[in-house]
């Protein structure tokens, strides 16, 4: 019996690329003996992305669409796709065609060796100079501050089996960093080096600001390092304060007769207040995330589905 593969494809303002993506996917899959379905998850697009997908779905029941009620973010969109997919294997990819459909058969071959998860890693990132260095900074920050052993040059494209998907669904946290959850699940993993193409059309919505926002969310979700740094910095400033105080007393008693001025006192108070607010802010971020988790709201809200039973 042929196995089924579900393609999890989050989309957001992709009208310029979605038709080409479906065409190239069909051409690639025609060469592989496997059943498949497309699980598109629209994350609140207001262009013609959904219209194009629905038109394709009229004549092809393999094309499925989940429309979220509003923009939840890519992490929730991917989670929705995994929840609705029915395949024995699930392959997560973007519709921009940077990770080419021609690599699909290699992912299937690799996971059938007995792995639960196969990450794609890029031989060379096909992007402009600024985006390449932003991506390098993004992944460097994550590896440094979360302790997650993420593969270098990680691509979006990756495949995992039903056992891994079921384990992923058990993770209910609101603050979601997909790569972190994948690494936390563990199980048997492999990496597959793949080629990358230029983006077919349009521009990436995952800009530097969103990348760094995701990086900081990942740090707070998977590491207590900011809290530990706050404690260490607090101790360092206490030590500096004690040394400074002893130095002033020593100078006053034995070396120099001077009048202590109020500007230095005000300056010290301002610095001390700033440091306290900084530490309180770090604690507040963690408390805010705990509050968000405690509310236990659904991870996503679905407005409409197409070809989903």
Coordinates of C-alpha atoms in Angstrom, one line a residue:
X1 CA 0.0 0.0 0.0
X2 CA 1.4 3.4 -1.0
X3 CA 2.0 5.8 1.8
X4 CA 0.6 9.3 1.8
X5 CA 2.6 12.5 2.2
X6 CA 1.1 15.8 3.4
X7 CA 2.7 19.0 2.3
X8 CA 2.2 21.6 5.0
X9 CA 2.4 25.0 3.2
X10 CA 1.7 28.2 5.2
X11 CA 0.8 31.1 2.9
X12 CA 0.5 34.8 3.4
X13 CA 0.1 37.2 0.5
X14 CA 1.5 34.7 -2.0
X15 CA -0.7 35.4 -5.1
X16 CA 2.4 36.0 -7.2
X17 CA 3.9 32.5 -6.6
X18 CA 1.1 30.1 -5.6
X19 CA 0.1 29.0 -9.1
X20 CA 3.7 28.4 -10.1
X21 CA 4.3 26.5 -6.8
X22 CA 1.3 24.1 -7.5
X23 CA 2.4 23.6 -11.1
X24 CA 6.0 22.7 -10.2
X25 CA 4.9 20.5 -7.3
X26 CA 2.6 18.5 -9.5
X27 CA 5.4 18.0 -12.1
X28 CA 7.8 16.8 -9.4
X29 CA 5.3 14.5 -7.7
X30 CA 4.3 12.9 -11.1
X31 CA 7.7 11.2 -11.0
X32 CA 7.2 9.7 -7.5
X33 CA 5.0 6.8 -6.6
X34 CA 3.3 8.1 -3.5
X35 CA -0.1 9.5 -2.6
X36 CA -0.1 13.1 -1.5
X37 CA -2.2 16.1 -0.4
X38 CA -1.5 19.8 -0.2
X39 CA -2.5 21.4 3.1
X40 CA -2.3 25.1 2.6
X41 CA -2.8 27.3 5.6
X42 CA -3.7 30.9 4.9
X43 CA -2.6 33.2 7.7
X44 CA -4.9 36.1 7.1
X45 CA -4.1 37.1 3.5
X46 CA -6.3 39.8 1.9
X47 CA -5.0 39.4 -1.7
X48 CA -6.0 36.7 -4.1
X49 CA -4.0 33.9 -2.5
X50 CA -7.1 32.1 -1.2
X51 CA -9.1 32.6 -4.4
X52 CA -6.3 31.0 -6.5
X53 CA -6.0 28.0 -4.2
X54 CA -9.8 27.5 -4.1
X55 CA -10.0 27.6 -7.8
X56 CA -7.4 24.9 -8.0
X57 CA -9.2 22.9 -5.3
X58 CA -12.4 22.8 -7.3
X59 CA -10.9 20.2 -9.7
X60 CA -8.4 18.6 -7.3
X61 CA -9.5 17.2 -3.9
X62 CA -5.9 16.8 -3.0
X63 CA -5.6 20.5 -2.6
X64 CA -6.9 21.5 0.9
X65 CA -7.1 25.0 2.4
X66 CA -7.4 26.1 6.0
X67 CA -8.2 29.8 6.3
X68 CA -7.3 31.3 9.7
X69 CA -9.5 34.1 11.0
X70 CA -6.7 36.6 11.2
X71 CA -2.9 36.8 11.1
X72 CA -1.7 34.4 13.9
X73 CA 1.9 34.2 12.8
X74 CA 3.7 31.5 10.9
X75 CA 4.3 29.3 14.0
X76 CA 0.5 28.9 14.5
X77 CA -0.1 28.5 10.8
X78 CA 2.3 25.6 10.6
X79 CA 0.7 24.1 13.8
X80 CA -2.7 24.3 12.2
X81 CA -1.4 22.5 9.1
X82 CA 0.1 19.7 11.1
X83 CA -3.2 19.3 13.1
X84 CA -5.2 18.9 9.9
X85 CA -2.8 16.7 7.8
X86 CA -3.5 13.0 7.5
X87 CA -0.4 11.8 5.8
X88 CA 2.0 9.1 6.9
X89 CA 4.7 11.6 6.2
X90 CA 4.5 15.4 6.5
X91 CA 6.7 17.7 4.6
X92 CA 6.8 21.4 5.7
X93 CA 7.9 23.9 3.0
X94 CA 7.3 27.5 1.9
X95 CA 5.6 28.3 -1.4
X96 CA 8.4 30.7 -2.7
X97 CA 10.2 27.8 -4.4
X98 CA 13.5 28.6 -2.9
X99 CA 13.6 25.1 -1.6
X100 CA 12.9 23.3 -4.9
X101 CA 10.3 20.5 -5.3
X102 CA 12.9 18.4 -7.1
X103 CA 14.4 17.6 -3.7
X104 CA 11.2 15.9 -2.4
X105 CA 12.2 12.4 -3.6
X106 CA 15.5 12.7 -1.7
X107 CA 13.6 13.6 1.6
X108 CA 11.4 10.6 1.2
X109 CA 14.4 8.3 0.5
X110 CA 16.1 9.7 3.6
X111 CA 13.3 9.3 6.0
X112 CA 12.5 5.8 4.8
X113 CA 15.9 4.8 6.2
X114 CA 14.3 4.9 9.6
X115 CA 14.4 8.5 10.7
X116 CA 11.6 10.3 12.4
X117 CA 12.7 13.8 11.2
X118 CA 14.9 15.0 8.4
X119 CA 16.0 18.6 8.3
X120 CA 17.0 20.3 5.1
X121 CA 20.2 22.3 5.2
X122 CA 21.2 24.7 2.4
X123 CA 24.5 24.3 0.5
X124 CA 24.3 28.0 -0.3
X125 CA 21.7 30.5 0.6
X126 CA 20.5 32.2 -2.5
X127 CA 19.6 35.7 -1.3
X128 CA 21.0 39.2 -1.3
X129 CA 23.9 40.2 0.9
X130 CA 21.9 41.9 3.6
X131 CA 19.4 39.0 4.0
X132 CA 22.2 36.4 4.1
X133 CA 23.9 38.2 6.9
X134 CA 20.7 38.9 8.8
X135 CA 19.9 35.1 8.6
X136 CA 23.4 34.3 9.9
X137 CA 23.0 36.7 12.8
X138 CA 19.5 35.3 13.5
X139 CA 20.6 31.7 13.7
X140 CA 23.8 32.6 15.5
X141 CA 21.8 34.4 18.3
X142 CA 19.5 31.4 18.6
X143 CA 22.3 28.8 18.9
X144 CA 24.3 31.1 21.4
X145 CA 21.5 32.0 23.7
X146 CA 19.0 29.0 23.6
X147 CA 21.5 26.1 23.7
X148 CA 19.5 24.4 20.9
X149 CA 21.8 22.4 18.7
X150 CA 20.1 23.6 15.5
X151 CA 21.8 22.5 12.2
X152 CA 23.7 25.3 10.4
X153 CA 22.2 26.7 7.2
X154 CA 18.8 25.3 8.2
X155 CA 16.2 25.4 5.4
X156 CA 12.5 25.6 5.8
X157 CA 12.0 22.3 4.0
X158 CA 11.9 19.3 6.3
X159 CA 10.0 16.0 6.5
X160 CA 8.8 14.0 9.5
X161 CA 6.7 10.9 10.1
X162 CA 3.2 10.5 11.7
X163 CA 4.7 9.4 15.0
X164 CA 6.7 12.6 15.2
X165 CA 3.7 14.7 14.1
X166 CA 1.5 13.2 16.9
X167 CA 4.2 14.0 19.4
X168 CA 4.3 17.6 18.1
X169 CA 0.6 18.0 18.5
X170 CA 0.9 17.2 22.2
X171 CA 2.9 20.5 22.6
X172 CA 0.3 23.1 23.5
X173 CA 2.4 26.1 24.5
X174 CA 1.2 29.5 23.2
X175 CA 4.7 30.8 22.8
X176 CA 5.8 28.6 19.9
X177 CA 9.2 28.4 18.2
X178 CA 8.7 25.5 15.8
X179 CA 12.4 24.6 15.4
X180 CA 12.8 24.6 19.2
X181 CA 9.8 22.3 19.6
X182 CA 11.2 20.0 16.9
X183 CA 14.6 19.8 18.7
X184 CA 12.9 19.2 22.1
X185 CA 10.9 16.3 20.7
X186 CA 14.2 14.7 19.7
X187 CA 13.6 11.2 18.3
X188 CA 15.8 10.0 15.4
X189 CA 16.9 12.9 13.3
X190 CA 19.0 13.4 10.2
X191 CA 20.0 16.3 7.9
X192 CA 19.9 16.4 4.2
X193 CA 21.9 18.9 2.2
X194 CA 19.9 20.5 -0.6
X195 CA 20.3 23.1 -3.3
X196 CA 18.4 26.4 -3.1
X197 CA 17.0 28.6 -5.8
X198 CA 16.2 32.3 -6.0
X199 CA 12.7 33.2 -4.8
X200 CA 10.3 32.9 -7.7
X201 CA 8.4 36.1 -7.2
X202 CA 7.4 38.6 -4.5
X203 CA 9.3 39.4 -1.3
X204 CA 9.8 37.5 1.9
X205 CA 7.4 38.6 4.7
X206 CA 9.9 37.3 7.2
X207 CA 12.0 40.5 7.5
X208 CA 14.8 41.3 10.0
X209 CA 12.5 42.7 12.6
X210 CA 10.3 39.5 12.6
X211 CA 13.4 37.3 12.6
X212 CA 14.8 39.1 15.7
X213 CA 11.4 39.1 17.4
X214 CA 11.2 35.3 16.8
X215 CA 14.8 35.0 18.1
X216 CA 14.0 36.8 21.4
X217 CA 10.8 34.8 21.8
X218 CA 12.8 31.6 21.3
X219 CA 15.4 32.7 23.9
X220 CA 12.7 33.4 26.5
X221 CA 10.8 30.2 25.6
X222 CA 13.8 27.8 25.7
X223 CA 16.3 29.5 28.0
X224 CA 16.6 31.0 31.5
X225 CA 19.8 32.8 30.4
X226 CA 18.3 36.4 30.6
X227 CA 17.3 35.8 34.2
X228 CA 20.7 34.3 35.1
X229 CA 22.4 37.3 33.4
X230 CA 20.3 39.7 35.4
X231 CA 21.4 38.0 38.6
X232 CA 25.1 38.1 37.5
X233 CA 24.9 41.7 36.4
X234 CA 23.2 42.6 39.7
X235 CA 26.0 41.0 41.7
X236 CA 28.6 42.8 39.5
X237 CA 27.0 46.2 40.1
X238 CA 26.8 45.5 43.8
X239 CA 30.5 44.7 43.9
X240 CA 31.3 47.8 41.8
X241 CA 29.2 49.9 44.2
X242 CA 31.0 48.5 47.3
X243 CA 34.4 49.1 45.7
X244 CA 33.4 52.7 44.8
X245 CA 32.1 53.4 48.2
X246 CA 35.3 52.1 49.9
X247 CA 37.4 54.1 47.5
X248 CA 35.6 57.3 48.2
X249 CA 35.9 56.7 52.0
X250 CA 39.6 56.0 51.6
X251 CA 40.2 59.2 49.6
X252 CA 38.2 61.3 52.1
X253 CA 40.0 60.0 55.2
X254 CA 43.6 59.7 54.0
X255 CA 44.3 61.5 50.8
X256 CA 42.0 64.3 49.5
X257 CA 39.7 66.7 51.3
X258 CA 36.8 67.2 48.9
X259 CA 33.2 68.1 49.0
X260 CA 30.9 65.4 47.6
X261 CA 28.5 66.9 45.0
X262 CA 24.8 66.3 44.4
X263 CA 25.2 65.7 40.6
X264 CA 27.2 62.5 41.2
X265 CA 24.5 61.3 43.6
X266 CA 21.7 62.1 41.1
X267 CA 23.7 60.4 38.3
X268 CA 24.2 57.3 40.5
X269 CA 20.5 57.2 41.3
X270 CA 19.5 57.4 37.7
X271 CA 21.8 54.6 36.7
X272 CA 20.7 52.4 39.6
X273 CA 17.0 53.1 38.6
X274 CA 17.7 52.2 35.0
X275 CA 19.4 48.9 36.0
X276 CA 16.5 48.0 38.3
X277 CA 13.9 48.7 35.6
X278 CA 15.9 46.6 33.1
X279 CA 15.9 43.6 35.5
X280 CA 12.2 44.1 36.3
X281 CA 11.5 44.2 32.5
X282 CA 13.2 40.9 32.0
X283 CA 11.2 39.3 34.8
X284 CA 8.0 41.0 33.4
X285 CA 8.6 39.3 30.0
X286 CA 8.7 35.9 31.6
X287 CA 5.7 36.7 33.8
X288 CA 3.8 37.9 30.6
X289 CA 4.6 34.6 28.9
X290 CA 3.4 32.6 31.9
X291 CA 0.2 34.7 31.9
X292 CA -0.3 33.9 28.2
X293 CA 0.1 30.2 28.8
X294 CA -2.2 30.3 31.9
X295 CA -5.1 31.6 29.8
X296 CA -5.0 28.4 27.7
X297 CA -6.5 29.9 24.6
X298 CA -6.7 27.9 21.3
X299 CA -3.5 28.1 19.2
X300 CA -5.4 29.2 16.1
X301 CA -8.9 30.1 15.0
X302 CA -10.2 28.7 11.7
X303 CA -12.5 30.8 9.5
X304 CA -13.2 28.4 6.7
X305 CA -11.8 25.2 5.2
X306 CA -11.8 23.7 1.7
X307 CA -11.7 20.0 0.9
X308 CA -11.3 19.2 4.6
X309 CA -13.5 16.5 6.0

